XYZ file of C-alpha atoms in Angstrom:
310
model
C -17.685 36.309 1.419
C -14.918 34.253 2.041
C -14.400 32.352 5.281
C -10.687 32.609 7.056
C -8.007 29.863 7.052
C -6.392 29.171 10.312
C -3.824 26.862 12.032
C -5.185 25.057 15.364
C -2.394 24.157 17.527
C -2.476 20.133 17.808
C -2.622 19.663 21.752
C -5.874 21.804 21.758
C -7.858 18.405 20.248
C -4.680 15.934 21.424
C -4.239 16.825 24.835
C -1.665 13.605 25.565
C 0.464 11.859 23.131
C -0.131 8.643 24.126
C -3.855 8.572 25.041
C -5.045 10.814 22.181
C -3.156 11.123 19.697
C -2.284 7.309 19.163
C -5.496 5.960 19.407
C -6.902 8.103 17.091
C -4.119 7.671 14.436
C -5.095 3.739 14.736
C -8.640 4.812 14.197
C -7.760 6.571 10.947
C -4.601 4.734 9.017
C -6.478 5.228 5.970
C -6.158 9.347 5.730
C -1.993 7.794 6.892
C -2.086 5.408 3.744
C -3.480 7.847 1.605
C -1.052 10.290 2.394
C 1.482 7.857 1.422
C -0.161 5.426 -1.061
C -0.419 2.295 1.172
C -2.928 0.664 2.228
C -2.731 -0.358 5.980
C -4.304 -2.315 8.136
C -4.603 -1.969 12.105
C -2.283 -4.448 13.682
C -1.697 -3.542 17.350
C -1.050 -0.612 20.048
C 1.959 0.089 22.265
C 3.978 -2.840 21.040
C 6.572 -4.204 23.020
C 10.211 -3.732 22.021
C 12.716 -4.781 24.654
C 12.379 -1.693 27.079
C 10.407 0.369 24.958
C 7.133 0.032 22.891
C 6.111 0.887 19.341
C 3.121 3.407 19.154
C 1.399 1.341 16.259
C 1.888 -1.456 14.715
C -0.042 -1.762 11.599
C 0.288 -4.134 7.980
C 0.853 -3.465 4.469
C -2.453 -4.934 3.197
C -0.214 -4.900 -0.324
C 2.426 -7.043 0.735
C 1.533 -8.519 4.039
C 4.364 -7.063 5.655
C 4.638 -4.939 8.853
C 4.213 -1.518 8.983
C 6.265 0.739 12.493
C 3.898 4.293 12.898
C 5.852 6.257 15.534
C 4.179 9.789 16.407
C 4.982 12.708 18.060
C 2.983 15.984 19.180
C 6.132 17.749 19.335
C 9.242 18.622 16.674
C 11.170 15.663 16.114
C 14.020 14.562 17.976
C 16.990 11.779 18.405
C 15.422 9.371 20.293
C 12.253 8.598 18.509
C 14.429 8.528 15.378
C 16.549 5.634 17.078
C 13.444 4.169 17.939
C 11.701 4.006 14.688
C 14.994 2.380 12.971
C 15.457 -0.066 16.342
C 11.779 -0.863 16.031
C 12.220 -1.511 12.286
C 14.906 -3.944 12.982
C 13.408 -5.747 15.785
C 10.111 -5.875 14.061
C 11.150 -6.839 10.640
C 9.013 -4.006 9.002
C 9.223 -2.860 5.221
C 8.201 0.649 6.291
C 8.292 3.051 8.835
C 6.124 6.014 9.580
C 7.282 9.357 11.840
C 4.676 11.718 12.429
C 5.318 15.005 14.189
C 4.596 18.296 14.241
C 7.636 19.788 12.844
C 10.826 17.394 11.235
C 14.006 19.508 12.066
C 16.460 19.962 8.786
C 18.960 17.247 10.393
C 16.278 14.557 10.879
C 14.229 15.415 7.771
C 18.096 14.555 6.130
C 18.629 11.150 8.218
C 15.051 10.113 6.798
C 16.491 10.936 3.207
C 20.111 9.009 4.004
C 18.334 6.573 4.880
C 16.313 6.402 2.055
C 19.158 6.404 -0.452
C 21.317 3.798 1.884
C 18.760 1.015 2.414
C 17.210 -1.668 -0.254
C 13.652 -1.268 -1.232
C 12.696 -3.459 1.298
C 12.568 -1.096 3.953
C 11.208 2.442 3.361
C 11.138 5.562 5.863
C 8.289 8.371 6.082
C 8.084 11.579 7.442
C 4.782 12.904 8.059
C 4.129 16.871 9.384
C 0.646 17.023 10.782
C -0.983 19.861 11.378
C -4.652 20.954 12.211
C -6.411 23.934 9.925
C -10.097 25.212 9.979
C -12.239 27.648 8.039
C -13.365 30.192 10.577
C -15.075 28.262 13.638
C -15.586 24.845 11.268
C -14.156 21.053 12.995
C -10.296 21.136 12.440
C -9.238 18.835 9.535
C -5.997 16.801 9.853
C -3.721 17.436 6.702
C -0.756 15.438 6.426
C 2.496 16.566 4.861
C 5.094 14.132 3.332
C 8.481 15.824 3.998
C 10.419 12.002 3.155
C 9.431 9.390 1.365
C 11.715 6.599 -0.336
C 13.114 7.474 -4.082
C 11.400 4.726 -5.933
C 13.090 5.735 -9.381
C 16.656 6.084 -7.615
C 16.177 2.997 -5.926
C 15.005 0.921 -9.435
C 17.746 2.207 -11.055
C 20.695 1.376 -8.303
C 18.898 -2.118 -8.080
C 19.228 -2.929 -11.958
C 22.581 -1.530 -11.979
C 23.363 -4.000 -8.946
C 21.598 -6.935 -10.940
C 23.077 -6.007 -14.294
C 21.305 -5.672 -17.329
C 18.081 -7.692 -17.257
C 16.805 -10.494 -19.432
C 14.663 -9.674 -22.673
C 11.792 -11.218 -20.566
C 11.990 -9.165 -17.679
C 12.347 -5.777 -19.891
C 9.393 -6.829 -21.516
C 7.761 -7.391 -18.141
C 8.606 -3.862 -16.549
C 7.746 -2.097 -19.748
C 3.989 -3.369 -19.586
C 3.947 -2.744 -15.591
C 4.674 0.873 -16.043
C 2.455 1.277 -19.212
C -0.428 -0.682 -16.591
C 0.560 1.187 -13.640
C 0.174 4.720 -15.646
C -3.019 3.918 -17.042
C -4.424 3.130 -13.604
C -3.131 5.963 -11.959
C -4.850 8.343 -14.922
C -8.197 6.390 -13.727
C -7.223 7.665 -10.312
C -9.910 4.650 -9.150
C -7.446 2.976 -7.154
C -5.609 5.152 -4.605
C -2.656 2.676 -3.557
C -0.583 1.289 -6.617
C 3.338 -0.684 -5.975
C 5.885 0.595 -8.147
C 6.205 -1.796 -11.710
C 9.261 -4.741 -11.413
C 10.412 -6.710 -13.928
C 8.086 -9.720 -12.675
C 5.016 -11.446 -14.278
C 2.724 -9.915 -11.606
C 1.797 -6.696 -9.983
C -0.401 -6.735 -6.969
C -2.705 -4.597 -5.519
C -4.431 -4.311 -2.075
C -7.691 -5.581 -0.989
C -7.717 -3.851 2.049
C -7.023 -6.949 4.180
C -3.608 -8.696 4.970
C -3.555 -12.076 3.489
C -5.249 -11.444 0.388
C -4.494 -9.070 -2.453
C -5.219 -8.896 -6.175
C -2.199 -10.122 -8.013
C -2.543 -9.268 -11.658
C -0.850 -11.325 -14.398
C 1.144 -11.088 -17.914
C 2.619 -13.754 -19.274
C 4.217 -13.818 -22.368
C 4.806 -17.556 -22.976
C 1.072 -18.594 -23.057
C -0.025 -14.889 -24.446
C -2.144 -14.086 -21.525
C -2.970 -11.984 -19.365
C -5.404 -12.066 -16.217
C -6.688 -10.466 -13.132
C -6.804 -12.588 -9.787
C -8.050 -12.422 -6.201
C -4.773 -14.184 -4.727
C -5.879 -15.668 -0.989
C -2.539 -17.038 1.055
C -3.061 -20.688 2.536
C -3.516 -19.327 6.141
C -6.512 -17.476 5.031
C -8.534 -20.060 3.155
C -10.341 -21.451 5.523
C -12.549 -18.203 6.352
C -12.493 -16.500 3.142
C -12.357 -19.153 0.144
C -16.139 -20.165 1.685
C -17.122 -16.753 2.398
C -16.465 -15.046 -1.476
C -18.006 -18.294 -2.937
C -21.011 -17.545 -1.274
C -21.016 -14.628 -2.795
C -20.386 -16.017 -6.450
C -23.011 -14.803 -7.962
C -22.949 -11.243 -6.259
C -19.277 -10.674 -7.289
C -19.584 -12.497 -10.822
C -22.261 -9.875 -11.621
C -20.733 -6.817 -10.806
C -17.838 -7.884 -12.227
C -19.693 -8.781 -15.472
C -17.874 -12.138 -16.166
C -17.878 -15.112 -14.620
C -14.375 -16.262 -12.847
C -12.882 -19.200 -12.297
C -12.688 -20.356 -9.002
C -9.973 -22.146 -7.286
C -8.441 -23.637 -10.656
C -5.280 -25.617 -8.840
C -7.553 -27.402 -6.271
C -3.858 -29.065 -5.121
C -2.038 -26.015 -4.119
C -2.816 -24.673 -0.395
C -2.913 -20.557 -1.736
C -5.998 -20.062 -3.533
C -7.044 -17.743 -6.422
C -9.928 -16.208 -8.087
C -9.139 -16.282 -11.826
C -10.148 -13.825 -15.072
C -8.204 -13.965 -18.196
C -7.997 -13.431 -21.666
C -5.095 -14.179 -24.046
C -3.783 -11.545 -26.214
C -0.904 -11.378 -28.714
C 1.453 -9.879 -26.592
C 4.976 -10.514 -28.386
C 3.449 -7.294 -30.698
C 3.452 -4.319 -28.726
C 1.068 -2.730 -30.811
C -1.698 -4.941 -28.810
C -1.061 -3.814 -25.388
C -2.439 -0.719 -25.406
C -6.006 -3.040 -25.943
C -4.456 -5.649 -23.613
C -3.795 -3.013 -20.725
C -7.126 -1.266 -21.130
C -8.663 -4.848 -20.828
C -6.456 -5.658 -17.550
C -7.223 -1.918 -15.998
C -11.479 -2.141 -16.193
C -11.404 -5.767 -14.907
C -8.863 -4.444 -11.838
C -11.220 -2.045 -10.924
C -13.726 -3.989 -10.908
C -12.140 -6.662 -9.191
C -10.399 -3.740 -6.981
C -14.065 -2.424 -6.062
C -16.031 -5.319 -6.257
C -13.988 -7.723 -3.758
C -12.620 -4.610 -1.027
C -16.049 -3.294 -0.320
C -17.521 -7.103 0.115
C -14.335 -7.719 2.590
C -15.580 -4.566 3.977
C -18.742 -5.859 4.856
C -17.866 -9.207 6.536
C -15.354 -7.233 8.514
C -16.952 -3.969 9.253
């Protein structure tokens, strides 16, 4: 027998907007990030913003940039849409987040404009939520993405802007989207930025301030996977992960190098391995190599971050 799918109206388990809803949106960015593919990090409640106040403010563990949630329980309308693109503004964000129960045609639209009108350094989503359950189970949350930003529009207006790009930097975005596919086929890591023509690609840890920045460099004919910590964040973590040394070396199944530019005040966590990379017939070994150590790396260092700040 099967059981009976039905929708639960959302002020029956968020009786106020700001004293319900909110709070438990910061108490669950993850299902938000997922939804999206970021990874985000609790920042701050009811932030101030001249007159008014941002519902969350939150960080893009990925790229250590801010991250506007606003949230309705009702359809969307014109003033939280100013509000999400003043907050933006004032706040400096890369992304902003509008959830509400319903996105009318003409906002769903101004969320697409502007998507197509901005640089990629600034990205609007709309989010419907809605409540469902099976018979008389707990209502589950399911999040629908009605706008998101056109990543392949956007790469292609940006090169077009730039002009054709450097032998270098083709080579460059040809392995990131060869690395970035065969990660996503793993489907071990949940959150993945879209490939540039750079010699790194990072990945979230699941804390601002440190990320995993993977490497391919074509000049030295390596390639490597890294735990990249930024200088303001030494001090607590550096210590804390050596301690762990041996946990992390062993799950990880090699042993790292650890802090190899003493000098420099951002510190890394170093695996590499040179391959022949000028002969593209070696990266399919060279991106299967760089994929199992980023998962490891991915699953090793997030869930012992986890555990100092759980």
């Amino acid at each position: 027998m099967l059981g009976e799918i039905k929708k639960v109206q959302l002020r029956k388990i968020w009786k106020n907007e700001a004293y319900d809803f909110t709070p438990w949106l910061a108490e669950n960015l993850e299902q938000i990030g997922d939804a999206i593919g970021l990874e985000l990090e609790f920042d701050s409640k009811e932030v101030s913003v001249g007159p008014f106040s941002a519902d969350i403010l939150a960080k893009d563990t990925g790229t250590d940039k801010f991250v506007v949630i606003e949230n309705q329980l009702e359809k969307t309308n014109h003033d939280h849409l100013g509000k999400c693109i003043t907050y933006a503004s004032v706040l400096d964000a890369s992304a902003v987040i509008w959830i509400a129960s319903k996105f009318t045609d003409q906002h769903k639209k101004a969320l697409d404009w502007l998507n197509d009108h901005t640089s990629d350094e600034i990205g609007f989503y709309g989010i419907k939520v809605e409540l469902w359950q099976i018979d008389n189970s707990q209502p589950a949350v399911r999040f629908n993405v009605v706008s998101e930003p056109n990543i392949a529009v956007r790469q292609a207006t940006k090169r077009k802007e730039q002009g054709e790009l450097s032998e270098t930097r083709k080579t460059q975005f040809e392995f990131w989207t060869a690395f970035r596919e065969k990660l996503e086929n793993s489907g071990k890591i949940r959150s993945l930025q879209t490939p540039r023509p750079q010699y790194w690609f990072d990945i979230a840890l699941g804390k601002s301030g440190i990320h995993l920045s993977n490497t391919f460099n074509t000049d030295r004919n390596e390639i490597g996977a890294r735990v990249y910590i930024h200088n303001k964040k030494v001090d607590e973590w550096l210590p804390y992960f050596e301690s762990k040394k041996d946990i992390i070396e062993s799950k990880i199944g090699s042993e790292l190098t650890w802090n190899p530019n003493p000098n420099n005040k951002d510190k890394v966590i170093t695996l590499t391995k040179h391959f022949k990379l000028e002969n593209k017939e070696n990266w399919k070994e060279a991106i299967n190599w760089l994929a199992e150590n980023s998962i490891k790396f991915k699953e090793t260092f997030a869930k012992i971050i986890k555990e100092k700040t759980a």
